[in-house]
Structure formats: C-alpha cells, structure tokens
Short mmCIF file of C-alpha atoms and ligand atoms in Angstrom, two decimals:
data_model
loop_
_atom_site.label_atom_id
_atom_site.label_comp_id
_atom_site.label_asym_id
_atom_site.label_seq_id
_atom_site.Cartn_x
_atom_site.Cartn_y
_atom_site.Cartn_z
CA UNK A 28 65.96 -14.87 93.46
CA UNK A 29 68.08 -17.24 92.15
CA UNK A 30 68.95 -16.48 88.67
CA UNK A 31 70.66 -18.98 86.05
CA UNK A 32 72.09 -17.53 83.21
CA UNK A 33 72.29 -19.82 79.60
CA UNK A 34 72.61 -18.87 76.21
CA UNK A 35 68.81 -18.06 74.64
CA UNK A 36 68.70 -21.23 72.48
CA UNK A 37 70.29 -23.93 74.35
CA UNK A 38 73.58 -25.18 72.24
CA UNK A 39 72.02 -28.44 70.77
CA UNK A 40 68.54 -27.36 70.33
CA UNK A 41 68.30 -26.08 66.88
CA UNK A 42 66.53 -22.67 65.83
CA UNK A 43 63.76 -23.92 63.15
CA UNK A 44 61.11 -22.03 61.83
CA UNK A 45 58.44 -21.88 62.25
CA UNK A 46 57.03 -23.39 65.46
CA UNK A 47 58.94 -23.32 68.66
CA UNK A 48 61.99 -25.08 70.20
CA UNK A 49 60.98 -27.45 72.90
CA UNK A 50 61.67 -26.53 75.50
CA UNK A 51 62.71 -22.88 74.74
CA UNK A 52 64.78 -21.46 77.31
CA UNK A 53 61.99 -19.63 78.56
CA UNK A 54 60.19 -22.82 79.59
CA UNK A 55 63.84 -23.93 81.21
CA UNK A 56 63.85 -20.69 83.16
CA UNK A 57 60.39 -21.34 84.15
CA UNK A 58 60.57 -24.01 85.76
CA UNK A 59 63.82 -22.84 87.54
CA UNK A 60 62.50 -19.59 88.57
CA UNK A 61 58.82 -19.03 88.32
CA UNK A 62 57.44 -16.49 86.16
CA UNK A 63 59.12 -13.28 87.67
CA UNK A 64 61.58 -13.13 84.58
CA UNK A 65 59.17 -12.64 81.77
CA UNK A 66 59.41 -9.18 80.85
CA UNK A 67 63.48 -9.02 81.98
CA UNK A 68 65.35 -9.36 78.73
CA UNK A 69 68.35 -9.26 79.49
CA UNK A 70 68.58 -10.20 82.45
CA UNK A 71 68.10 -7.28 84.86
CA UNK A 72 71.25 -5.42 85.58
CA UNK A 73 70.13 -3.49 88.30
CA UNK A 74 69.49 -4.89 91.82
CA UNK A 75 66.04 -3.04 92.47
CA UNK A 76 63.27 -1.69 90.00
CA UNK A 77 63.72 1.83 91.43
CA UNK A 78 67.52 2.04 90.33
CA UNK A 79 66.74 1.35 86.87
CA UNK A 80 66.62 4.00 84.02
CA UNK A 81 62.80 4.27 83.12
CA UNK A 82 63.19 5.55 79.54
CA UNK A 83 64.15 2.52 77.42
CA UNK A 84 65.08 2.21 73.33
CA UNK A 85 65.19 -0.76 71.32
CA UNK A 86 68.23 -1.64 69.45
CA UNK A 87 66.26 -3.64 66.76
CA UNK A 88 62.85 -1.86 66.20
CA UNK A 89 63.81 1.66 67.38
CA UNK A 90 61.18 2.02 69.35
CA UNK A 91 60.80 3.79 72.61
CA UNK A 92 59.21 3.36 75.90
CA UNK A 93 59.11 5.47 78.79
CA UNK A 94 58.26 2.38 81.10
CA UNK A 95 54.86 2.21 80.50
CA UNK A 96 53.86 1.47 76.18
CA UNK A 97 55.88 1.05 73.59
CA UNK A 98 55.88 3.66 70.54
CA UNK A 99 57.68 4.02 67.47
CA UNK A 100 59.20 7.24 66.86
CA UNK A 101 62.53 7.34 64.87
CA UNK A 102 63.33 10.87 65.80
CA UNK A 103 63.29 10.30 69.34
CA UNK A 104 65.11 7.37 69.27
CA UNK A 105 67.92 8.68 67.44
CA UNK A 106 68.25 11.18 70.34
CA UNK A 107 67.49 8.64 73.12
CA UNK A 108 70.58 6.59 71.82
CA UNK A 109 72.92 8.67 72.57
CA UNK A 110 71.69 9.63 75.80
CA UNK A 111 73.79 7.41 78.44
CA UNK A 112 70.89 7.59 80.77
CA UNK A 113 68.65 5.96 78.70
CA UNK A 114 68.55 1.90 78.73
CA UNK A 115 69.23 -0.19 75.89
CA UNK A 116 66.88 -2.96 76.00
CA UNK A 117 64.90 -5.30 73.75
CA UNK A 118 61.42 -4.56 73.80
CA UNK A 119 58.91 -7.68 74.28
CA UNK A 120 57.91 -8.02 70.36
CA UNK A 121 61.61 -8.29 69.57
CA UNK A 122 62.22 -10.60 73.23
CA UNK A 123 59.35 -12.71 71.45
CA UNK A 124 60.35 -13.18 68.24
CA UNK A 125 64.09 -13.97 70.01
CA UNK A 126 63.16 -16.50 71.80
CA UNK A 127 60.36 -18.19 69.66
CA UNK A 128 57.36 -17.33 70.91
CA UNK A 129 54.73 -16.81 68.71
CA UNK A 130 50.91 -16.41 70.24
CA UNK A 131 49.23 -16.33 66.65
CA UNK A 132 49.19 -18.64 63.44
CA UNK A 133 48.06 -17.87 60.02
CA UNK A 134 47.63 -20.13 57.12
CA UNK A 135 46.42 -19.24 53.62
CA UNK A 136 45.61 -22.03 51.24
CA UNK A 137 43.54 -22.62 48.17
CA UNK A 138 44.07 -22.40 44.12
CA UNK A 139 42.74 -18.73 43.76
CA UNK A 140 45.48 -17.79 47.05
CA UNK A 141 47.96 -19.08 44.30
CA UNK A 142 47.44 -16.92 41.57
CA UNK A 143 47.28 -14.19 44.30
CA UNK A 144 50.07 -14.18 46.73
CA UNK A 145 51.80 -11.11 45.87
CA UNK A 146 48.42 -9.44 46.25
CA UNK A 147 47.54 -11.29 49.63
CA UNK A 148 51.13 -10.49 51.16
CA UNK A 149 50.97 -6.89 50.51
CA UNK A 150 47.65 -6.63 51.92
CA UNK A 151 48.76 -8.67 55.19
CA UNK A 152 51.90 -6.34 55.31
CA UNK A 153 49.88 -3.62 55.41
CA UNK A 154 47.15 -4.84 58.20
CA UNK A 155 50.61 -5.40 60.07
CA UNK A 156 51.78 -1.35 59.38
CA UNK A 157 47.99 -0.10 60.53
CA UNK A 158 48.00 -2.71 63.56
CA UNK A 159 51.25 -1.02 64.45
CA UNK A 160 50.07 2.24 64.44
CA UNK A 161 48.01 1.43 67.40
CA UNK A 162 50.42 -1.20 69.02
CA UNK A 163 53.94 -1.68 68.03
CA UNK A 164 54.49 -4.79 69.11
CA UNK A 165 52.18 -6.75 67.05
CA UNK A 166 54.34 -8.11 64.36
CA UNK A 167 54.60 -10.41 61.78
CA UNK A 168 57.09 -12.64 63.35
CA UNK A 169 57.91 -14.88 60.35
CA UNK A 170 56.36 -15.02 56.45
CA UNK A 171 56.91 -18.16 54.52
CA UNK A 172 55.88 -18.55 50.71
CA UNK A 173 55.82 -22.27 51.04
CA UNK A 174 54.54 -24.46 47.85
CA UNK A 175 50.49 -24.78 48.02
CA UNK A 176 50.19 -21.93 51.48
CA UNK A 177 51.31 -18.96 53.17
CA UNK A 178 52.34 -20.16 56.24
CA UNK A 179 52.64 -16.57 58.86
CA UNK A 180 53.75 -16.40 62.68
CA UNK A 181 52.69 -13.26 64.41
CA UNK A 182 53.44 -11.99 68.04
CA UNK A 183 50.25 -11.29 69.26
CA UNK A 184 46.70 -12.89 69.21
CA UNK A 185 45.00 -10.17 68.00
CA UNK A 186 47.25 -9.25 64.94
CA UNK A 187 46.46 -12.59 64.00
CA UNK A 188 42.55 -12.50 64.41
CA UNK A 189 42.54 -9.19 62.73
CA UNK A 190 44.40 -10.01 59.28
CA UNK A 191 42.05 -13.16 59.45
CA UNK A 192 38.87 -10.97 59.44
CA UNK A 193 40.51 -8.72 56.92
CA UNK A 194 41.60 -11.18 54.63
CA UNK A 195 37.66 -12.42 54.75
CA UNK A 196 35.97 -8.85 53.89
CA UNK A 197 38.63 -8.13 51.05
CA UNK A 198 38.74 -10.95 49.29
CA UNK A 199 35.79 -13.42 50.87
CA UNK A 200 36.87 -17.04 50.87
CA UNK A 201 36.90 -19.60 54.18
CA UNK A 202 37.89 -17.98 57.48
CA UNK A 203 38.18 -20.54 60.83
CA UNK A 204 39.48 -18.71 63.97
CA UNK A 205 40.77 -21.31 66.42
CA UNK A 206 41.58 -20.05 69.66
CA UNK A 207 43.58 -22.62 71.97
CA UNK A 208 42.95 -20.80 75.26
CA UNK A 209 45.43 -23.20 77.64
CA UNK A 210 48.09 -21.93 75.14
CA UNK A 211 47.61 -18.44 74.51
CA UNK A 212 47.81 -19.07 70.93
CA UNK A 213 45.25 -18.17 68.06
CA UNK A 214 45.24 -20.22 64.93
CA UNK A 215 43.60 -18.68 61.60
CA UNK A 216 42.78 -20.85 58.71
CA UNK A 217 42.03 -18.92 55.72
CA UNK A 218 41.64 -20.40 52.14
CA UNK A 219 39.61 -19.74 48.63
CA UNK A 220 39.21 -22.02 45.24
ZN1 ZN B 324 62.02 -3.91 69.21
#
C-alpha cells in the first residue's frame, strides 16, 4: 500500500475550533489510500499486524489497551511505560480530537442556561466522567462558554445523545436530537427560558 506521509494539519490550513478543517488530512489520505489507515495513528511502523506489540499505552490519556478496548487505569500505565515492549500509541479518542473529528454536537441556549452555566458545565463534566467509566473514549472534545450558548464537541455519538437526555431529565427545558446519518454526526439542541 502506498503510503504518503504529511504533517496532520496541512501547513496553510489553519486549526480553528470548533468545526473541522476542510479537508482534514484524513479526508486527503482518503482519497489517496482508501480507508485501510483509519485506526493507524502513527503511521504503522511495523510491516505486518503480527510483528506488532499488542499491549498499547497512550501518551496523552494514559490509558491502556491490550489490542482489543481501551481502559483507563493509571497504575498500569505507569508500569506499561516503562516496559520497552509495550507500544506507545495514540488511542482513537485522542487520534480524533488530533485530527478534528468530532461525531457529536451540543448546543445549550436560552436565558435560564445563562444564569446557570457553572451548574450546567459541571453536570455535563460529570455525564462525561460516568460515560467514561463504561467507554473511555467518549470525550468532550472541546467546551466553549461563548456569549448567549454553550457551544460542546464530543468524540462520539452517543456521549452526545446521552448528556442531551440528561440535560432534559435534570433540568427539563427543549431537547432536539438531530442525527445526520450520511455524516456520522449527532447534533443536540438543548435550550430553556
Ligand atoms: Zn488517549
């Protein structure tokens, strides 16, 4: 397989958030290579799966996987990193959030959300910790305070839906769950007077 190697953000392209770069050097590698690279970040340093070390740690998170899931456990990984067997890679929250890709949208909007914001982020930073629990790599990928909303990018779908729905049982209000299913990408609309 021909493989191209370029920075992650092309020089020239600038790195705004939120929303993504077009095109991200994902979609550049795409449509060089097909979509065999996904999950290699970096780019695979090993010529065949099989001669790859299984157990990997991520430099960012600190979390672990043994190939399979990805769990956070700080003890282990401060024994893992020393190991020289063990692979240092990025895991695919982290890859995400790297290269812009977000697959969930949250905005919060309305005159009692702005009396309340310090309440309403610690409530969606804790969803995040209990989402984690089950899956670490559903993350709040970037948290803006911006003037009349909360504008939130999270790396999975689901994280997304689920502070949505939790958002609407604490503290009532609108909810609107848009799913745009050619993109992958959930938008969630939340707002109360
Ligand atoms: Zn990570």
């Amino acid at each position: 397989m021909r493989r191209v190697r370029s920075p992650i953000v092309r020089p020239g392209t600038k790195a705004i958030l939120p929303g993504r770069v077009h095109p991200t050097w994902h979609d550049t590698q795409w449509s060089i290579q097909g979509d065999g690279h996904q999950m290699e970040f970096p780019l695979r340093r090993y010529e065949s799966p099989g001669a790859a070390p299984v157990t990997m740690v991520c430099p960012v998170c600190h979390s672990i996987s043994d190939g399979k899931r990805w769990v956070l456990d700080e003890k282990e990984y401060q024994r893992l990193r020393r190991d020289p067997k063990v692979r240092v890679q990025l895991c695919p929250a982290d890859t995400r959030i790297q290269r812009q890709m977000y697959d969930g949208e949250i905005v919060l909007k309305g005159s009692w959300m702005k009396d309340h914001k310090d309440e309403l982020l610690n409530f969606i930073r804790n969803e995040e910790q209990r989402a984690m629990a089950n899956n670490p790599m559903a993350r709040l990928a970037a948290v803006q305070d911006r003037e009349d909303q909360i504008y939130i990018l999270t790396t999975s779908q689901s994280l997304a839906r689920r502070i949505g729905a939790g958002l609407k049982s604490a503290f009532k209000g609108r909810l609107t769950v848009q799913r745009l299913p050619y993109e992958n990408f959930t938008r969630v609309r939340w707002a109360r007077d």
